[in-house]
Amino acid sequence: MPPATDTSLEKPAHGLVLTGNVLAGIGLKVTSVCVFVAMSTMIKSAQGIPPGQLVFYRSAFAILPILVFLIARRQLAVGFLTARPLSHLARSTVGVCAMGLSFFALTRLPLPEAIAIGYAAPLLIVVLSALVLKEHVRLYRWSAVLVGLVGVLIIIWPRITVFSGVDADVATAVGALAALCAAALASVAMLLTRRLVATERSATIVLYFSLFSSIIALGTIPLGWVWPNPQQAALLVGAGIAGGLGQILLTESYRHADMSIIAPFEYTSILLGVLIGFLVFGEVPTLEMILGSAIVVGAGIFIILRESQLGLERAAARRVSTPQG
């Protein structure tokens, strides 16, 4: 999501022709998905580390590849320029809470379930856009959102039945609710980011998020941090670097093709999550997880395609209404 002031990161116009640029954008997007799943795998593997400490390592070490990227692009100086530091702080505070809850969920849930529940965020952003930004959301998108949230409920229902008196694992129940809360907060962070991109560069948003997140996460030290062993330390540093690298790849992907083309490839993460969950953690996906994920992914892709169609219609309307010289 590039800002209007950063022409180097502007997205191209809508189009479904698979040119070299579009294929490059898709490749970068899929690569970013793989890197983010690897990050989640390392976070989940670093057992015994408190969520606040996980957030610190993820944010602090993400700064390294971001700085290297900005230096290579000769954008380091302008990367720190901002007229809205408080807006960055607000966005980072919400993002830290979302990240902490999602990392907590990763330690309590199978990897594919944690990933699938996170898909609720793009659904909830539609709701927030209507309520907060007063955007006009038509029946098609409302229907897709409701169907998608039903899919999320199917995924988490076997986990949260413990609160209804059914014998279940309390830890996974709390993890499922944490993942759902993380998705809700992530949608708020997306909303705040939408407002930032109107005046701020993407590089600036990413850089300040990592900086502020690292500082905010340090505030969780009194809640109990542990000294990581060498294996945990390597996983945490690797997760941070992967997070920064994944963000760069994601940003670069939108330089080559429109979001409506690239966004559906986000859902390849569920396939990777199932594969890694089985091979690394011995997690076998449940029927509820498979069914719920299929519903959520279907709803998400429908919303993306609907947004693309509306964008084309609005562009055509503007061309018709523009006086010809």
CSV table of C-alpha atoms in Angstrom, one decimal:
chain,number,residue,atom,x,y,z
A,1,MET,CA,0.0,0.0,0.0
A,2,PRO,CA,2.2,2.8,-1.2
A,3,PRO,CA,1.7,6.4,-0.2
A,4,ALA,CA,0.8,9.1,-2.7
A,5,THR,CA,4.1,10.8,-2.0
A,6,ASP,CA,6.3,7.8,-2.9
A,7,THR,CA,6.3,7.3,-6.6
A,8,SER,CA,8.8,4.5,-6.5
A,9,LEU,CA,6.3,2.4,-4.8
A,10,GLU,CA,3.2,3.3,-6.7
A,11,LYS,CA,0.9,0.4,-7.8
A,12,PRO,CA,0.1,0.0,-11.5
A,13,ALA,CA,-3.4,0.3,-12.8
A,14,HIS,CA,-5.8,-2.6,-12.7
A,15,GLY,CA,-5.2,-5.4,-15.3
A,16,LEU,CA,-5.1,-9.2,-15.5
A,17,VAL,CA,-2.6,-9.6,-18.3
A,18,LEU,CA,0.3,-11.7,-17.0
A,19,THR,CA,3.2,-9.5,-18.1
A,20,GLY,CA,6.7,-10.0,-16.9
A,21,ASN,CA,6.1,-7.4,-14.2
A,22,VAL,CA,2.9,-9.1,-13.0
A,23,LEU,CA,4.6,-12.5,-12.8
A,24,ALA,CA,7.5,-10.8,-10.9
A,25,GLY,CA,4.9,-9.3,-8.5
A,26,ILE,CA,3.2,-12.7,-7.9
A,27,GLY,CA,6.6,-14.3,-7.4
A,28,LEU,CA,7.6,-11.7,-4.8
A,29,LYS,CA,4.2,-12.1,-3.0
A,30,VAL,CA,4.5,-15.9,-2.8
A,31,THR,CA,8.1,-15.6,-1.6
A,32,SER,CA,7.0,-13.1,1.1
A,33,VAL,CA,4.3,-15.6,2.2
A,34,CYS,CA,6.9,-18.3,2.4
A,35,VAL,CA,9.2,-16.1,4.5
A,36,PHE,CA,6.3,-15.1,6.9
A,37,VAL,CA,5.3,-18.7,7.4
A,38,ALA,CA,9.0,-19.5,8.1
A,39,MET,CA,8.9,-16.6,10.7
A,40,SER,CA,5.8,-18.1,12.3
A,41,THR,CA,7.5,-21.5,12.4
A,42,MET,CA,10.5,-20.1,14.2
A,43,ILE,CA,8.3,-18.2,16.6
A,44,LYS,CA,6.4,-21.4,17.4
A,45,SER,CA,9.6,-23.4,17.7
A,46,ALA,CA,11.0,-21.0,20.3
A,47,GLN,CA,9.0,-22.6,23.1
A,48,GLY,CA,9.1,-21.0,26.5
A,49,ILE,CA,9.7,-17.4,25.4
A,50,PRO,CA,7.0,-14.9,26.7
A,51,PRO,CA,5.0,-13.2,24.0
A,52,GLY,CA,6.3,-9.7,24.8
A,53,GLN,CA,9.9,-10.9,24.3
A,54,LEU,CA,8.9,-12.6,21.1
A,55,VAL,CA,7.5,-9.2,19.8
A,56,PHE,CA,10.8,-7.5,20.8
A,57,TYR,CA,13.0,-9.9,18.9
A,58,ARG,CA,10.6,-9.9,15.9
A,59,SER,CA,10.6,-6.1,15.8
A,60,ALA,CA,14.2,-5.3,16.7
A,61,PHE,CA,15.9,-7.6,14.3
A,62,ALA,CA,13.5,-6.8,11.5
A,63,ILE,CA,15.1,-3.3,11.5
A,64,LEU,CA,18.4,-4.8,10.1
A,65,PRO,CA,17.1,-5.9,6.6
A,66,ILE,CA,14.9,-2.8,6.4
A,67,LEU,CA,17.9,-0.5,7.0
A,68,VAL,CA,20.0,-2.5,4.4
A,69,PHE,CA,17.1,-2.1,1.9
A,70,LEU,CA,16.8,1.6,2.5
A,71,ILE,CA,20.5,2.1,2.2
A,72,ALA,CA,20.6,0.1,-1.1
A,73,ARG,CA,17.7,2.3,-2.4
A,74,ARG,CA,19.4,5.5,-1.0
A,75,GLN,CA,16.2,6.2,0.9
A,76,LEU,CA,17.6,6.0,4.5
A,77,ALA,CA,17.5,9.7,5.1
A,78,VAL,CA,14.0,10.2,3.8
A,79,GLY,CA,12.9,7.0,5.5
A,80,PHE,CA,13.0,8.7,8.9
A,81,LEU,CA,11.2,11.9,7.7
A,82,THR,CA,7.6,12.1,9.1
A,83,ALA,CA,5.1,14.7,10.1
A,84,ARG,CA,2.9,12.3,12.0
A,85,PRO,CA,5.0,10.6,14.8
A,86,LEU,CA,1.9,10.2,17.0
A,87,SER,CA,0.0,8.4,14.3
A,88,HIS,CA,2.9,6.0,13.9
A,89,LEU,CA,3.0,5.5,17.6
A,90,ALA,CA,-0.8,4.7,17.7
A,91,ARG,CA,-0.5,2.3,14.8
A,92,SER,CA,2.5,0.6,16.4
A,93,THR,CA,0.8,0.2,19.8
A,94,VAL,CA,-2.2,-1.5,18.2
A,95,GLY,CA,0.1,-3.6,16.1
A,96,VAL,CA,2.2,-4.7,19.1
A,97,CYS,CA,-0.9,-5.9,20.9
A,98,ALA,CA,-2.0,-7.8,17.7
A,99,MET,CA,1.4,-9.3,17.3
A,100,GLY,CA,1.7,-10.3,20.9
A,101,LEU,CA,-1.7,-12.1,20.9
A,102,SER,CA,-0.9,-13.8,17.6
A,103,PHE,CA,2.4,-15.1,18.9
A,104,PHE,CA,0.7,-16.3,22.0
A,105,ALA,CA,-1.8,-18.1,19.8
A,106,LEU,CA,1.0,-19.7,17.8
A,107,THR,CA,2.3,-21.3,21.0
A,108,ARG,CA,-1.1,-22.7,21.9
A,109,LEU,CA,-2.6,-23.7,18.5
A,110,PRO,CA,-1.6,-25.9,15.5
A,111,LEU,CA,0.2,-23.7,13.0
A,112,PRO,CA,-2.4,-24.0,10.2
A,113,GLU,CA,-5.2,-23.1,12.6
A,114,ALA,CA,-3.4,-20.0,13.9
A,115,ILE,CA,-2.8,-18.9,10.2
A,116,ALA,CA,-6.4,-19.6,9.2
A,117,ILE,CA,-8.0,-17.6,12.1
A,118,GLY,CA,-5.7,-14.7,11.2
A,119,TYR,CA,-7.6,-14.5,7.9
A,120,ALA,CA,-10.5,-12.9,9.8
A,121,ALA,CA,-8.5,-9.6,9.7
A,122,PRO,CA,-9.3,-8.7,6.1
A,123,LEU,CA,-12.9,-9.6,6.7
A,124,LEU,CA,-13.1,-7.3,9.7
A,125,ILE,CA,-11.5,-4.4,7.9
A,126,VAL,CA,-14.5,-4.3,5.7
A,127,VAL,CA,-16.7,-3.9,8.8
A,128,LEU,CA,-14.4,-1.2,10.2
A,129,SER,CA,-14.3,0.6,6.8
A,130,ALA,CA,-18.1,0.9,6.9
A,131,LEU,CA,-18.4,1.9,10.5
A,132,VAL,CA,-15.4,4.2,10.9
A,133,LEU,CA,-14.5,5.4,7.4
A,134,LYS,CA,-18.2,5.5,6.3
A,135,GLU,CA,-17.3,3.6,3.2
A,136,HIS,CA,-20.3,2.3,1.2
A,137,VAL,CA,-20.3,-1.5,1.6
A,138,ARG,CA,-22.8,-3.3,-0.6
A,139,LEU,CA,-24.8,-6.5,0.1
A,140,TYR,CA,-22.3,-8.7,-1.8
A,141,ARG,CA,-19.4,-7.8,0.5
A,142,TRP,CA,-21.5,-7.9,3.7
A,143,SER,CA,-22.6,-11.4,2.7
A,144,ALA,CA,-19.0,-12.5,2.0
A,145,VAL,CA,-17.9,-11.1,5.4
A,146,LEU,CA,-20.7,-13.0,7.2
A,147,VAL,CA,-19.9,-16.2,5.4
A,148,GLY,CA,-16.2,-15.8,6.1
A,149,LEU,CA,-16.8,-15.2,9.8
A,150,VAL,CA,-18.9,-18.3,9.9
A,151,GLY,CA,-15.9,-20.1,8.6
A,152,VAL,CA,-13.7,-18.7,11.4
A,153,LEU,CA,-16.3,-19.8,13.9
A,154,ILE,CA,-16.2,-23.4,12.5
A,155,ILE,CA,-12.4,-23.4,13.0
A,156,ILE,CA,-12.4,-22.1,16.6
A,157,TRP,CA,-15.6,-23.8,17.8
A,158,PRO,CA,-14.0,-27.1,18.8
A,159,ARG,CA,-11.4,-25.1,20.7
A,160,ILE,CA,-13.7,-22.8,22.6
A,161,THR,CA,-16.3,-25.4,23.7
A,162,VAL,CA,-14.3,-25.7,26.9
A,163,PHE,CA,-16.1,-22.5,28.0
A,164,SER,CA,-19.4,-24.3,27.5
A,165,GLY,CA,-18.5,-27.1,29.9
A,166,VAL,CA,-17.3,-29.6,27.4
A,167,ASP,CA,-14.1,-31.4,28.2
A,168,ALA,CA,-11.4,-29.7,26.1
A,169,ASP,CA,-8.0,-28.2,26.3
A,170,VAL,CA,-8.1,-24.8,28.1
A,171,ALA,CA,-4.8,-23.8,26.6
A,172,THR,CA,-5.9,-24.2,23.0
A,173,ALA,CA,-9.3,-22.5,23.9
A,174,VAL,CA,-7.4,-19.4,25.2
A,175,GLY,CA,-5.1,-19.6,22.2
A,176,ALA,CA,-8.1,-19.6,19.7
A,177,LEU,CA,-9.6,-16.6,21.4
A,178,ALA,CA,-6.2,-14.8,21.4
A,179,ALA,CA,-5.9,-15.5,17.7
A,180,LEU,CA,-9.3,-14.0,17.1
A,181,CYS,CA,-8.6,-10.9,19.2
A,182,ALA,CA,-5.3,-10.6,17.3
A,183,ALA,CA,-7.1,-10.6,14.0
A,184,ALA,CA,-9.5,-7.9,15.3
A,185,LEU,CA,-6.6,-5.7,16.4
A,186,ALA,CA,-4.8,-6.3,13.1
A,187,SER,CA,-7.8,-5.0,11.3
A,188,VAL,CA,-7.7,-1.8,13.4
A,189,ALA,CA,-3.9,-1.5,12.6
A,190,MET,CA,-4.8,-1.9,8.9
A,191,LEU,CA,-7.3,0.9,9.2
A,192,LEU,CA,-4.7,3.2,10.9
A,193,THR,CA,-2.2,2.3,8.1
A,194,ARG,CA,-4.7,3.3,5.5
A,195,ARG,CA,-4.7,6.8,7.0
A,196,LEU,CA,-1.0,6.9,7.2
A,197,VAL,CA,-0.4,6.0,3.6
A,198,ALA,CA,-2.1,9.2,2.5
A,199,THR,CA,0.9,11.2,3.6
A,200,GLU,CA,3.7,8.8,4.6
A,201,ARG,CA,6.0,6.6,2.5
A,202,SER,CA,5.7,2.8,2.9
A,203,ALA,CA,9.4,2.6,4.0
A,204,THR,CA,8.7,5.2,6.7
A,205,ILE,CA,5.7,3.3,8.0
A,206,VAL,CA,7.6,0.0,8.1
A,207,LEU,CA,10.6,1.6,9.8
A,208,TYR,CA,8.7,3.4,12.5
A,209,PHE,CA,6.6,0.4,13.2
A,210,SER,CA,9.7,-1.7,13.9
A,211,LEU,CA,11.3,1.0,16.0
A,212,PHE,CA,8.2,1.8,18.1
A,213,SER,CA,7.3,-1.9,18.4
A,214,SER,CA,10.7,-2.7,19.8
A,215,ILE,CA,10.5,0.1,22.4
A,216,ILE,CA,6.9,-0.8,23.4
A,217,ALA,CA,7.8,-4.5,23.7
A,218,LEU,CA,10.6,-3.6,26.2
A,219,GLY,CA,7.8,-2.5,28.5
A,220,THR,CA,6.8,-6.2,29.0
A,221,ILE,CA,10.1,-7.0,30.8
A,222,PRO,CA,8.5,-6.7,34.2
A,223,LEU,CA,5.9,-9.4,33.1
A,224,GLY,CA,8.8,-11.8,32.9
A,225,TRP,CA,11.4,-12.4,30.3
A,226,VAL,CA,13.7,-15.4,30.1
A,227,TRP,CA,17.3,-15.8,29.0
A,228,PRO,CA,17.1,-17.7,25.7
A,229,ASN,CA,19.4,-20.7,25.1
A,230,PRO,CA,21.5,-20.7,21.9
A,231,GLN,CA,18.8,-22.5,19.9
A,232,GLN,CA,16.0,-20.2,21.0
A,233,ALA,CA,18.2,-17.1,20.4
A,234,ALA,CA,19.0,-18.3,16.9
A,235,LEU,CA,15.3,-18.9,16.2
A,236,LEU,CA,14.3,-15.5,17.6
A,237,VAL,CA,16.9,-13.6,15.6
A,238,GLY,CA,16.0,-15.5,12.5
A,239,ALA,CA,12.3,-14.7,13.0
A,240,GLY,CA,13.1,-11.0,13.3
A,241,ILE,CA,15.2,-11.0,10.2
A,242,ALA,CA,12.6,-13.0,8.3
A,243,GLY,CA,9.9,-10.6,9.4
A,244,GLY,CA,11.8,-7.6,8.0
A,245,LEU,CA,12.7,-9.4,4.8
A,246,GLY,CA,9.1,-10.6,4.3
A,247,GLN,CA,7.9,-7.0,4.7
A,248,ILE,CA,10.3,-5.8,2.1
A,249,LEU,CA,9.3,-8.5,-0.4
A,250,LEU,CA,5.6,-7.7,0.2
A,251,THR,CA,6.2,-4.0,-0.4
A,252,GLU,CA,8.2,-4.7,-3.5
A,253,SER,CA,5.5,-7.1,-4.9
A,254,TYR,CA,3.0,-4.2,-5.0
A,255,ARG,CA,5.4,-2.2,-7.2
A,256,HIS,CA,4.9,-4.8,-10.0
A,257,ALA,CA,1.1,-5.5,-10.0
A,258,ASP,CA,-2.2,-4.4,-8.5
A,259,MET,CA,-3.2,-5.6,-5.1
A,260,SER,CA,-6.3,-7.3,-6.5
A,261,ILE,CA,-4.1,-9.6,-8.6
A,262,ILE,CA,-1.5,-10.4,-5.9
A,263,ALA,CA,-3.6,-10.5,-2.7
A,264,PRO,CA,-5.2,-13.9,-3.3
A,265,PHE,CA,-1.8,-15.5,-3.2
A,266,GLU,CA,-1.7,-14.7,0.5
A,267,TYR,CA,-3.9,-17.8,1.0
A,268,THR,CA,-1.0,-20.1,-0.1
A,269,SER,CA,0.1,-19.7,3.5
A,270,ILE,CA,-2.6,-22.1,4.7
A,271,LEU,CA,-1.1,-24.8,2.4
A,272,LEU,CA,2.4,-24.1,3.7
A,273,GLY,CA,1.0,-24.1,7.3
A,274,VAL,CA,-0.6,-27.5,6.9
A,275,LEU,CA,2.6,-28.9,5.3
A,276,ILE,CA,5.0,-27.5,7.9
A,277,GLY,CA,2.6,-28.2,10.8
A,278,PHE,CA,2.5,-31.9,9.8
A,279,LEU,CA,6.2,-32.3,9.0
A,280,VAL,CA,7.7,-30.2,11.8
A,281,PHE,CA,5.2,-30.3,14.6
A,282,GLY,CA,3.3,-33.5,13.8
A,283,GLU,CA,0.0,-31.6,13.6
A,284,VAL,CA,-2.8,-33.3,11.6
A,285,PRO,CA,-5.4,-30.8,10.3
A,286,THR,CA,-8.9,-31.4,11.6
A,287,LEU,CA,-12.0,-31.6,9.4
A,288,GLU,CA,-13.3,-28.4,11.0
A,289,MET,CA,-10.0,-26.6,10.2
A,290,ILE,CA,-10.1,-27.7,6.6
A,291,LEU,CA,-13.8,-26.8,6.1
A,292,GLY,CA,-13.6,-23.5,7.9
A,293,SER,CA,-10.4,-22.5,6.1
A,294,ALA,CA,-12.0,-23.2,2.7
A,295,ILE,CA,-14.9,-21.0,3.6
A,296,VAL,CA,-12.7,-18.2,4.9
A,297,VAL,CA,-10.4,-18.3,1.9
A,298,GLY,CA,-13.4,-18.4,-0.5
A,299,ALA,CA,-15.0,-15.4,1.2
A,300,GLY,CA,-11.7,-13.5,1.1
A,301,ILE,CA,-11.0,-14.1,-2.6
A,302,PHE,CA,-14.6,-13.1,-3.4
A,303,ILE,CA,-14.1,-9.7,-1.6
A,304,ILE,CA,-10.8,-9.2,-3.4
A,305,LEU,CA,-12.4,-9.9,-6.8
A,306,ARG,CA,-15.4,-7.7,-5.9
A,307,GLU,CA,-13.1,-4.8,-4.9
A,308,SER,CA,-11.3,-5.2,-8.2
A,309,GLN,CA,-14.5,-5.1,-10.2
A,310,LEU,CA,-15.7,-2.0,-8.3
A,311,GLY,CA,-12.4,-0.4,-9.0
A,312,LEU,CA,-12.7,-1.0,-12.7
A,313,GLU,CA,-16.3,0.4,-12.7
A,314,ARG,CA,-15.2,3.5,-10.8
A,315,ALA,CA,-12.3,4.1,-13.2
A,316,ALA,CA,-14.7,3.7,-16.2
A,317,ALA,CA,-17.1,6.1,-14.7
A,318,ARG,CA,-14.4,8.7,-14.2
A,319,ARG,CA,-13.3,8.4,-17.8
A,320,VAL,CA,-16.9,8.9,-19.0
A,321,SER,CA,-17.4,11.9,-16.7
A,322,THR,CA,-14.1,13.5,-17.7
A,323,PRO,CA,-14.6,16.2,-20.4
A,324,GLN,CA,-12.7,15.4,-23.5
A,325,GLY,CA,-10.4,18.2,-24.8
